[in-house]
Amino acid sequence: MTTIRDVAKKAGVSVATVSRYLNDSGYVSGEAARAVADAVKELKYELNPVARSLNTKKTNIIGLIVPDITNPFFPELARAVEDVALTYGYTVILCNSDENPEKEKNYIETLRKKYIDGFIVTSNQLDAPHYANIPLPIVALDRAINANIPTVASNNREGAGIGTRALLERGCKKILFLRGPEELNPANDRYEGFMDVIRHSGIEHHVAICPFHFTESEKIVESILQEQKDIDGIFASSDVSAAGALKAANTLGISVPDELQIVGFDGIAMGEMLSPGLTTVAQDIYKMGAIATRVLIKRIENQTEEQHFYEVPVELKIRGTTRSVEE
Amino acid sequence: MTTIRDVAKKAGVSVATVSRYLNDSGYVSGEAARAVADAVKELKYELNPVARSLNTKKTNIIGLIVPDITNPFFPELARAVEDVALTYGYTVILCNSDENPEKEKNYIETLRKKYIDGFIVTSNQLDAPHYANIPLPIVALDRAINANIPTVASNNREGAGIGTRALLERGCKKILFLRGPEELNPANDRYEGFMDVIRHSGIEHHVAICPFHFTESEKIVESILQEQKDIDGIFASSDVSAAGALKAANTLGISVPDELQIVGFDGIAMGEMLSPGLTTVAQDIYKMGAIATRVLIKRIENQTEEQHFYEVPVELKIRGTTRSVEE
């Protein structure tokens, strides 16, 4: 294998000069630069990326921290991050945090030492010291905002308003809102958006805290529907919860959408596989991941940022769990 | 920050001696070793992992190559790989290949130069030169076997026999088998398993090639069910195809499981969210990922391997798309 010494010999300069040239880390005369460039070309010298990392402290690797890749929202996000990273010559390390601050901290610490270039993070811990003091570029995705960390998120509040109106326009008279975990910013924004619209509608409503988890949502909705048989609309803050609600309705023999209409939030691929297909407030998950990756790489490469908060619009996708709009 | 020079000075030895000691790469006298160890401890010197990689050619990073993380089989696999890797102090780079040999080749080439320690690969290209000649530990998951590459897979053929018998025992008289892509080994093994059982049953059957894709499966099944109204059982080689079949039945107003019974293959989480819940031949996806990771890390760490082929048993999960067994 050709070494840096071979290149230096061929170019008639010192190894230090070759290193300065290759790593762009100090003065090299025009003449020396040309000689090194020619020698590199002639000898087909490939710069060892690990040696280069040691000089530049860059690896072209970014970390993606998600709570759990098996939650169907995150594979679509991961796919976008990897696709866009690849076009910039970056690869992606996948980290499942389980929302555990210790795990997040360990990941950041371990990968920082390996000169990872930056992180895209979906976490509720963004104000925790391991993020606040991190000496690396970082972009927050979907969740919580720290003033120093650029954030990419959907217009959750507005989106929830759209979902709520979809149920009202279709004649619902008593709506159950499945609110997500209270520690989750997007869930709270969706709750606000629901309240913005329902508050002025005069329509009866009921709010239940409900984790973004299929079986638990199914159980919660089954028990509520058994007690409150006049509920004719459910708006769930996540598609997984909406799927649980649909399953509960099926179990209880409640016909969807004739007796009960359901709207979800997320737009994950699973929604169309359900019967009937799930009407949902769809986030542009791929676009969120793509923007976050571009913003991160810009920061890594010290390019100026235009903005600090990126809001990605949602879109109402009408499928079979809702009826036609009443005239 | 403490440097290797500070350690050498403190220990009263040369930088080269400290480096040999830390990287375990040459003779160091017992006295020098103790002096270096004390200095490292006292100065709280942390060995730079990138510098270490340059010496050891190890990074404690492994690559996971999957066709597409948004196919719901792969997030569960990725989760297992990451969980197990973490317990051994390894992190995981996620690579979506889209079954594109050029993309796979580029990933392997790029990551090899960064001293990645090995790869876990789900690919149909395992006989391609970029795998056959790779100078790194590699483990094949789910797909195809190359004599030099350890493989972890389900007992697909046997599993398909179990799924087929489940339909026969429940009274099906005409069964549609949704065979996966012909270039896919596991799909072919499942086809063989179906034929093993159906061939001797005297039951009428029909085989359709069907990609592991929801919408395409839905269309294919819808058109077949419109023509062959006496089909009363469908065995799909993947849960995603089974979900498409269920949706087609719903669209056509065919009652599942009363008029038509459906069995899938995979055991992904989405199966229980469907209505009725999907009866399926469940692979132990997490276990497959966990075994592959352990085998890979053993190879990386030059531990002896006990075996070359790991077969993970499947399990029939009965849910709502099948009826009770006929007496």
XYZ file of C-alpha atoms in Angstrom:
654
model
C 0.000 0.000 0.000
C 1.192 3.508 -0.792
C 2.030 5.480 2.336
C 2.324 9.166 3.045
C 6.110 8.666 3.040
C 6.001 7.429 -0.575
C 4.036 10.512 -1.531
C 6.519 12.823 0.227
C 9.482 11.105 -1.473
C 7.879 11.300 -4.904
C 6.937 14.966 -4.419
C 10.334 15.856 -2.962
C 8.815 17.434 0.144
C 8.586 16.492 3.813
C 5.928 14.178 5.266
C 4.739 17.153 7.351
C 4.135 19.150 4.170
C 2.127 16.330 2.623
C 0.100 16.048 5.824
C -0.548 19.824 5.917
C -1.652 19.711 2.303
C -3.921 16.676 2.662
C -5.523 17.841 5.871
C -5.718 21.460 4.854
C -4.081 22.271 8.187
C -1.366 24.850 7.532
C 0.688 26.714 4.936
C 1.898 24.844 1.862
C 3.588 26.724 -1.028
C 1.907 26.600 -4.412
C 4.805 24.658 -5.850
C 4.778 22.057 -3.074
C 0.986 21.726 -3.332
C 1.235 20.959 -7.051
C 4.035 18.440 -6.485
C 2.023 16.672 -3.756
C -1.160 16.668 -5.840
C 0.726 15.108 -8.759
C 2.365 12.490 -6.527
C -0.993 11.581 -4.921
C -2.496 11.130 -8.377
C 0.415 9.179 -9.808
C 0.738 6.836 -6.829
C -3.040 6.513 -6.493
C -2.567 7.397 -2.828
C -5.750 7.119 -0.761
C -5.799 9.130 2.400
C -6.500 6.827 5.328
C -9.853 8.124 6.666
C -9.007 7.155 10.239
C -5.664 8.983 10.113
C -7.511 11.898 8.593
C -10.054 11.821 11.436
C -7.232 12.113 13.915
C -6.186 15.383 12.278
C -9.511 16.853 11.309
C -11.514 15.393 14.192
C -14.114 14.529 11.553
C -15.401 11.093 10.587
C -18.396 11.848 8.337
C -20.497 9.842 10.763
C -23.584 11.260 12.456
C -25.632 9.779 15.282
C -29.408 9.398 15.189
C -30.929 9.044 18.653
C -34.549 7.815 18.676
C -36.608 6.403 21.551
C -37.263 3.073 19.795
C -36.866 2.176 16.123
C -39.706 -0.368 16.424
C -42.201 2.471 16.990
C -43.419 2.794 13.378
C -42.879 6.565 13.259
C -39.092 6.211 13.521
C -38.115 3.839 10.681
C -39.492 6.381 8.179
C -37.485 9.089 9.889
C -34.344 6.937 9.977
C -34.731 6.146 6.309
C -34.830 9.850 5.393
C -31.847 10.649 7.599
C -29.783 7.861 6.057
C -30.786 8.742 2.477
C -29.887 12.404 2.823
C -26.733 11.738 4.850
C -25.512 9.400 2.107
C -25.862 12.071 -0.567
C -23.494 14.239 1.496
C -21.068 11.353 2.064
C -22.099 10.735 5.672
C -23.143 7.490 7.381
C -25.522 7.140 10.310
C -25.165 5.392 13.667
C -28.528 4.298 15.042
C -29.104 4.711 18.787
C -32.240 3.532 20.633
C -32.512 5.536 23.845
C -35.738 4.131 25.326
C -36.121 7.728 26.600
C -33.488 6.790 29.181
C -31.228 9.785 29.957
C -28.368 7.513 31.075
C -28.428 5.656 27.772
C -28.472 8.920 25.840
C -25.581 10.242 27.883
C -23.513 7.126 27.315
C -24.126 7.231 23.601
C -23.117 10.852 23.335
C -20.019 10.326 25.442
C -18.869 7.188 23.588
C -19.505 8.553 20.126
C -18.027 11.969 20.875
C -14.726 10.275 21.673
C -14.874 8.535 18.322
C -15.133 11.981 16.702
C -18.711 11.547 15.546
C -19.584 14.775 13.719
C -22.993 15.523 15.227
C -26.353 14.213 16.394
C -29.977 14.253 15.325
C -32.022 13.695 18.441
C -35.613 12.809 19.228
C -35.763 13.093 22.986
C -37.715 14.524 25.880
C -34.428 15.235 27.619
C -33.277 18.095 25.438
C -32.838 20.399 28.396
C -30.722 17.865 30.232
C -27.056 18.820 30.717
C -25.788 16.099 28.393
C -27.421 17.971 25.533
C -27.102 21.534 26.779
C -23.309 21.268 27.139
C -22.536 19.069 24.176
C -19.642 20.549 22.180
C -20.982 19.153 18.893
C -23.569 20.218 16.316
C -26.985 18.839 17.198
C -30.469 19.109 15.703
C -33.701 18.313 17.549
C -36.385 16.413 15.702
C -40.101 16.259 16.554
C -39.621 17.074 20.240
C -38.905 19.954 22.592
C -36.902 23.067 21.925
C -33.766 24.278 23.600
C -32.869 27.818 22.575
C -29.446 26.712 21.305
C -30.593 23.679 19.346
C -32.227 24.016 15.918
C -35.509 22.132 15.825
C -37.520 20.469 13.070
C -41.152 19.711 13.909
C -44.650 19.524 12.445
C -47.210 22.249 13.056
C -48.752 20.012 15.689
C -51.189 22.511 17.181
C -52.603 23.599 13.829
C -52.685 19.969 12.686
C -54.746 18.943 15.702
C -57.180 21.743 14.903
C -57.567 20.348 11.386
C -58.201 16.838 12.741
C -60.764 18.084 15.234
C -62.643 20.086 12.607
C -62.699 16.990 10.374
C -64.758 15.208 13.058
C -67.039 18.219 13.681
C -67.758 18.690 9.970
C -68.760 15.031 9.795
C -71.421 15.425 12.433
C -69.762 14.143 15.637
C -71.667 15.179 18.770
C -69.431 13.709 21.515
C -65.716 13.440 20.920
C -63.111 11.481 22.867
C -59.607 12.966 22.606
C -56.744 10.560 23.241
C -54.079 12.829 24.620
C -50.489 11.512 24.552
C -48.051 11.444 27.494
C -48.007 14.781 29.331
C -44.208 15.014 29.266
C -44.235 15.088 25.460
C -44.251 18.509 23.795
C -45.828 17.424 20.508
C -48.577 15.629 22.421
C -49.267 18.768 24.416
C -49.313 20.928 21.285
C -51.872 18.558 19.786
C -53.955 18.819 22.940
C -53.875 22.617 22.679
C -54.902 22.396 19.027
C -57.826 20.128 19.922
C -58.935 22.509 22.698
C -58.601 25.569 20.410
C -61.341 24.152 18.199
C -63.522 22.110 20.578
C -63.782 24.923 23.158
C -65.755 27.129 20.764
C -67.783 24.341 19.193
C -70.128 23.680 22.094
C -69.618 19.966 21.421
C -69.322 17.580 24.352
C -65.820 16.144 24.769
C -63.797 13.886 26.986
C -59.988 13.798 27.290
C -58.067 10.638 28.252
C -54.311 10.347 28.746
C -53.150 7.530 26.539
C -49.606 6.322 25.759
C -48.518 5.995 22.130
C -48.856 2.229 22.431
C -51.300 -0.051 20.623
C -52.412 -2.529 23.315
C -52.649 0.060 26.090
C -54.668 2.396 23.856
C -56.965 -0.475 22.914
C -57.644 -1.251 26.578
C -58.228 2.384 27.573
C -60.630 3.014 24.686
C -62.503 -0.262 25.226
C -63.212 0.648 28.826
C -64.284 4.222 27.977
C -66.565 3.131 25.110
C -68.275 0.612 27.378
C -69.155 3.370 29.850
C -69.909 6.197 27.442
C -71.873 4.607 24.662
C -72.770 7.959 23.055
C -69.203 8.793 21.980
C -69.376 9.089 18.181
C -65.922 10.503 17.402
C -62.367 9.752 18.542
C -59.369 11.932 17.789
C -56.121 10.170 18.732
C -52.783 12.014 19.063
C -51.010 9.133 17.342
C -51.845 6.569 14.679
C -50.845 3.715 16.962
C -53.426 4.901 19.528
C -55.999 5.320 16.748
C -55.326 1.724 15.674
C -55.978 0.655 19.271
C -59.252 2.614 19.263
C -60.340 0.980 15.991
C -59.576 -2.453 17.376
C -61.564 -1.698 20.550
C -64.549 -0.573 18.451
C -64.350 -3.792 16.421
C -64.235 -5.894 19.571
C -67.309 -4.112 20.958
C -69.173 -4.475 17.655
C -69.324 -0.710 17.120
C -69.393 0.026 13.394
C -66.720 2.413 12.085
C -67.411 4.934 10.552
C -71.233 4.571 10.803
C -71.551 4.706 14.602
C -68.061 5.951 15.475
C -65.584 7.999 13.442
C -61.841 7.923 14.171
C -59.022 10.293 13.190
C -55.362 9.595 13.971
C -52.197 11.704 13.896
C -48.865 10.753 12.257
C -49.476 9.334 8.793
C -47.433 6.148 9.243
C -47.729 3.490 6.513
C -49.669 1.122 8.785
C -52.731 3.412 8.632
C -53.713 2.306 5.140
C -53.383 -1.378 6.057
C -56.173 -1.157 8.621
C -59.794 -1.889 7.679
C -61.262 0.591 7.226
C -58.179 2.623 6.343
C -57.319 5.214 8.980
C -58.166 8.868 8.392
C -55.243 10.780 9.843
C -53.439 14.087 10.194
C -50.321 13.044 8.296
C -46.930 14.445 9.153
C -44.393 14.602 6.352
C -42.078 12.274 8.285
C -39.588 11.804 5.465
C -39.319 15.551 4.919
C -38.740 16.141 8.638
C -35.846 13.680 8.628
C -34.431 15.124 5.428
C -34.494 18.722 6.684
C -32.955 17.766 10.025
C -30.104 15.996 8.253
C -29.417 18.920 5.926
C -29.445 21.389 8.819
C -27.087 19.194 10.838
C -24.612 18.749 7.992
C -24.654 22.492 7.330
C -23.740 23.060 10.963
C -21.033 20.404 10.825
C -19.562 22.043 7.755
C -19.790 25.497 9.342
C -22.190 26.861 6.806
C -24.443 29.689 7.908
C -27.887 28.743 9.014
C -30.843 30.634 7.750
C -33.178 29.782 10.581
C -33.469 28.038 13.906
C -36.920 26.505 13.764
C -38.266 24.511 10.854
C -41.985 23.790 10.834
C -43.158 21.123 8.406
C -46.852 21.322 7.410
C -49.207 18.385 8.047
C -51.959 17.200 5.722
C -55.353 15.626 6.441
C -55.581 12.217 4.757
C -59.164 11.066 4.464
C -59.636 7.290 4.472
C -62.362 4.940 5.664
C -62.659 5.671 9.414
C -64.566 8.902 8.676
C -67.786 9.496 6.708
C -68.484 12.067 3.996
C -68.847 15.666 5.149
C -72.471 16.411 6.127
C -74.229 18.897 3.873
C -6.362 17.763 27.827
C -3.795 15.222 28.932
C -1.718 13.921 26.018
C 0.360 10.815 25.539
C 3.446 13.053 25.988
C 2.288 14.055 29.469
C 1.907 10.381 30.356
C 5.376 9.539 29.006
C 6.937 12.421 30.958
C 5.178 11.446 34.186
C 6.148 7.783 33.786
C 9.709 8.629 32.783
C 9.537 6.540 29.615
C 9.377 7.323 25.899
C 6.156 8.129 24.017
C 6.764 4.988 21.949
C 6.779 2.876 25.120
C 3.483 4.402 26.285
C 1.993 3.745 22.849
C 3.209 0.121 22.828
C 1.737 -0.366 26.283
C -1.619 1.244 25.541
C -2.077 -0.469 22.203
C -0.671 -3.776 23.344
C 1.563 -3.678 20.273
C 5.065 -4.669 21.371
C 7.398 -5.401 24.285
C 7.191 -3.237 27.395
C 9.173 -4.152 30.542
C 7.179 -4.878 33.681
C 8.645 -1.822 35.393
C 7.745 0.489 32.506
C 4.253 -0.993 32.294
C 3.617 -0.243 35.981
C 4.964 3.307 35.624
C 2.739 3.959 32.605
C -0.310 2.444 34.285
C 0.222 4.668 37.331
C 0.705 7.778 35.183
C -2.429 7.022 33.158
C -4.401 6.667 36.349
C -2.962 9.717 38.056
C -3.387 12.005 35.036
C -6.794 10.497 34.220
C -5.509 10.001 30.689
C -8.156 8.737 28.272
C -6.834 6.918 25.274
C -8.104 8.624 22.146
C -10.303 5.976 20.506
C -9.534 7.280 17.024
C -5.781 7.113 17.617
C -6.339 3.655 19.013
C -8.274 2.651 15.867
C -5.297 3.697 13.761
C -3.181 1.174 15.636
C -5.616 -1.632 16.246
C -7.667 -1.128 13.067
C -10.697 -1.563 15.325
C -13.474 0.940 16.007
C -16.108 -1.110 17.857
C -18.536 -0.130 15.107
C -20.452 -2.695 13.062
C -22.535 -2.134 9.953
C -26.087 -3.413 9.505
C -27.127 -3.641 5.856
C -30.884 -4.091 5.313
C -32.937 -3.610 2.140
C -35.197 -0.943 3.677
C -35.731 -0.068 7.345
C -39.322 1.015 6.592
C -40.254 -2.597 5.773
C -41.696 -3.508 9.204
C -39.608 -6.684 9.510
C -36.333 -4.747 9.753
C -36.868 -2.280 12.621
C -37.361 -5.233 14.988
C -34.158 -6.771 13.651
C -32.262 -3.476 13.918
C -33.438 -3.039 17.473
C -32.071 -6.458 18.477
C -28.756 -5.839 16.735
C -28.336 -2.485 18.450
C -29.340 -3.812 21.882
C -26.909 -6.717 21.783
C -24.099 -4.697 20.178
C -24.389 -2.157 22.986
C -23.915 -4.799 25.680
C -20.581 -5.659 24.028
C -19.575 -1.998 23.689
C -20.289 -1.770 19.951
C -22.377 0.755 18.021
C -24.255 0.135 14.783
C -24.224 1.974 11.457
C -27.507 1.555 9.610
C -27.335 1.056 5.824
C -30.400 0.817 3.552
C -29.332 -1.009 0.395
C -32.626 -1.084 -1.538
C -31.249 -4.449 -2.738
C -28.950 -2.404 -4.978
C -25.539 -4.112 -5.344
C -23.809 -0.807 -6.143
C -25.112 0.754 -2.940
C -24.012 -2.274 -0.922
C -20.584 -2.176 -2.523
C -20.143 1.520 -1.798
C -21.159 1.057 1.820
C -18.745 -1.786 2.331
C -15.911 0.069 0.637
C -16.491 3.341 2.525
C -16.945 1.740 5.923
C -14.055 -0.681 5.481
C -11.737 2.302 5.059
C -13.081 3.707 8.308
C -12.032 0.435 10.001
C -15.547 -0.759 10.666
C -15.207 -4.098 12.465
C -17.724 -6.192 10.528
C -21.123 -6.411 8.885
C -24.487 -8.045 9.448
C -26.127 -8.319 6.069
C -29.614 -9.046 4.781
C -29.116 -9.242 1.041
C -29.848 -11.280 -2.048
C -26.382 -10.466 -3.320
C -24.415 -12.606 -0.907
C -22.629 -14.410 -3.716
C -21.576 -11.149 -5.325
C -17.810 -10.453 -5.272
C -18.181 -7.518 -2.874
C -19.230 -9.986 -0.203
C -17.231 -13.036 -1.276
C -13.912 -11.143 -1.139
C -14.574 -8.914 1.846
C -11.624 -9.061 4.263
C -13.872 -8.486 7.290
C -16.078 -10.631 9.531
C -19.596 -10.837 8.152
C -22.809 -12.617 9.155
C -25.782 -13.235 6.864
C -29.253 -12.725 8.275
C -32.522 -14.144 6.947
C -31.245 -14.561 3.387
C -29.054 -16.820 1.244
C -26.005 -18.747 2.291
C -22.467 -18.459 1.048
C -20.300 -21.319 2.289
C -17.881 -18.890 3.978
C -20.459 -16.690 5.683
C -22.242 -17.801 8.864
C -25.995 -17.508 8.450
C -28.886 -16.956 10.863
C -32.346 -17.792 9.508
C -35.750 -19.167 10.481
C -36.788 -22.705 9.615
C -38.777 -21.260 6.733
C -39.675 -24.503 5.004
C -40.934 -26.186 8.145
C -42.715 -22.983 9.166
C -44.583 -22.833 5.865
C -45.672 -26.434 6.406
C -47.100 -25.457 9.798
C -48.974 -22.502 8.275
C -50.397 -24.649 5.480
C -51.566 -27.333 7.888
C -53.250 -24.642 9.991
C -55.489 -23.817 6.998
C -56.153 -27.490 6.166
C -57.104 -28.325 9.759
C -59.572 -25.452 9.672
C -61.437 -26.878 6.705
C -60.061 -24.889 3.718
C -60.897 -26.556 0.393
C -59.162 -24.214 -2.058
C -56.032 -22.387 -0.972
C -54.262 -19.446 -2.600
C -50.537 -19.299 -1.813
C -48.912 -15.870 -2.115
C -45.369 -16.762 -3.044
C -42.748 -14.044 -2.545
C -40.205 -12.850 -5.117
C -38.484 -15.797 -6.831
C -34.990 -14.397 -6.258
C -35.494 -14.582 -2.487
C -34.277 -17.741 -0.719
C -36.593 -17.517 2.293
C -39.568 -17.011 -0.042
C -38.571 -20.092 -2.018
C -38.112 -22.159 1.134
C -41.614 -21.145 2.206
C -42.942 -22.172 -1.193
C -41.282 -25.582 -0.816
C -42.800 -25.914 2.655
C -46.252 -25.091 1.311
C -45.861 -27.630 -1.520
C -44.557 -30.329 0.882
C -47.914 -30.281 2.649
C -50.411 -29.307 -0.054
C -49.084 -31.847 -2.567
C -50.235 -34.768 -0.411
C -53.458 -33.174 0.781
C -55.437 -33.489 -2.431
C -56.660 -29.925 -1.792
C -57.004 -27.547 -4.749
C -54.437 -24.755 -4.707
C -53.280 -21.777 -6.698
C -49.875 -20.072 -6.482
C -49.386 -16.361 -7.250
C -46.074 -14.494 -7.249
C -46.540 -11.511 -4.977
C -44.001 -8.935 -3.759
C -43.651 -8.285 -0.018
C -45.525 -5.014 -0.483
C -48.955 -4.051 0.882
C -50.629 -2.211 -2.004
C -49.347 -4.558 -4.701
C -50.455 -7.605 -2.697
C -53.875 -6.012 -2.165
C -54.317 -5.516 -5.932
C -53.138 -9.007 -6.866
C -55.413 -10.671 -4.316
C -58.409 -8.495 -5.201
C -58.165 -9.510 -8.852
C -57.713 -13.232 -8.046
C -60.616 -13.307 -5.551
C -62.908 -11.684 -8.117
C -62.174 -14.481 -10.582
C -61.952 -17.429 -8.218
C -64.795 -16.926 -5.786
C -64.370 -20.381 -4.226
C -60.981 -19.634 -2.644
C -61.531 -20.082 1.102
C -57.951 -19.925 2.397
C -54.925 -17.703 1.732
C -51.421 -18.414 2.973
C -49.137 -15.406 2.422
C -45.325 -15.643 2.602
C -45.199 -12.336 4.462
C -47.426 -10.461 6.917
C -47.431 -7.377 4.699
C -48.875 -9.463 1.837
C -51.370 -11.033 4.253
C -52.466 -7.526 5.300
C -53.013 -6.723 1.608
C -55.088 -9.902 1.234
C -57.218 -8.999 4.265
C -57.813 -5.516 2.900
C -58.828 -6.951 -0.493
C -61.293 -9.299 1.210
C -62.781 -6.375 3.138
C -63.148 -4.323 -0.025
C -64.929 -7.197 -1.770
C -67.208 -7.769 1.222
C -65.806 -11.248 1.863
C -66.083 -12.061 5.558
C -62.844 -13.110 7.312
C -62.595 -15.733 8.813
C -66.142 -17.010 8.025
C -65.824 -17.162 4.233
C -62.080 -16.783 3.871
C -59.259 -17.646 6.287
C -55.846 -15.964 6.072
C -52.456 -16.935 7.513
C -49.355 -14.717 7.209
C -45.647 -15.283 7.792
C -43.290 -13.051 9.844
C -44.911 -12.136 13.141
C -44.402 -8.362 12.881
C -46.178 -6.184 15.459
C -48.613 -4.787 12.876
C -50.388 -8.175 12.677
C -52.226 -7.693 15.965
C -53.380 -4.198 14.982
C -55.425 -5.507 12.077
C -59.102 -6.425 12.475
C -59.408 -9.299 12.801
C -55.899 -9.852 14.162
C -53.673 -11.747 11.741
C -52.951 -15.432 12.327
C -49.308 -15.875 11.350
C -46.237 -18.077 11.357
C -44.164 -15.865 13.625
C -40.406 -15.659 13.276
C -38.449 -14.801 16.395
C -37.110 -11.656 14.723
C -35.460 -10.251 17.828
C -33.699 -13.538 18.520
C -32.421 -13.716 14.941
C -30.887 -10.247 15.259
C -29.447 -11.036 18.670
C -27.787 -14.287 17.538
C -26.360 -12.655 14.396
C -24.820 -9.893 16.496
C -23.279 -12.304 18.971
C -21.839 -14.465 16.181
C -20.400 -11.402 14.435
C -18.774 -10.026 17.573
C -17.274 -13.439 18.330
C -15.723 -13.444 14.876
C -14.464 -9.902 15.305
C -12.869 -10.845 18.596
C -11.378 -14.001 17.082
C -13.280 -16.350 19.315
C -13.928 -19.820 17.999
C -17.274 -20.400 16.422
C -19.294 -23.425 17.346
C -21.350 -23.574 14.202
C -21.904 -22.022 10.800
C -25.671 -22.114 10.445
C -28.132 -20.985 13.081
C -31.758 -21.932 12.566
C -34.285 -20.113 14.730
C -37.643 -21.903 15.217
C -40.905 -20.231 14.186
C -44.194 -20.400 16.080
C -47.790 -20.392 14.848
C -49.699 -17.452 16.377
C -53.436 -17.967 16.148
C -55.477 -14.753 15.963
C -58.737 -13.749 14.325
C -58.187 -14.426 10.599
C -58.615 -18.179 11.167
C -61.522 -20.135 12.695
C -61.398 -22.843 15.353
C -60.038 -26.214 14.284
C -62.821 -28.397 12.841
C -63.605 -31.484 14.877
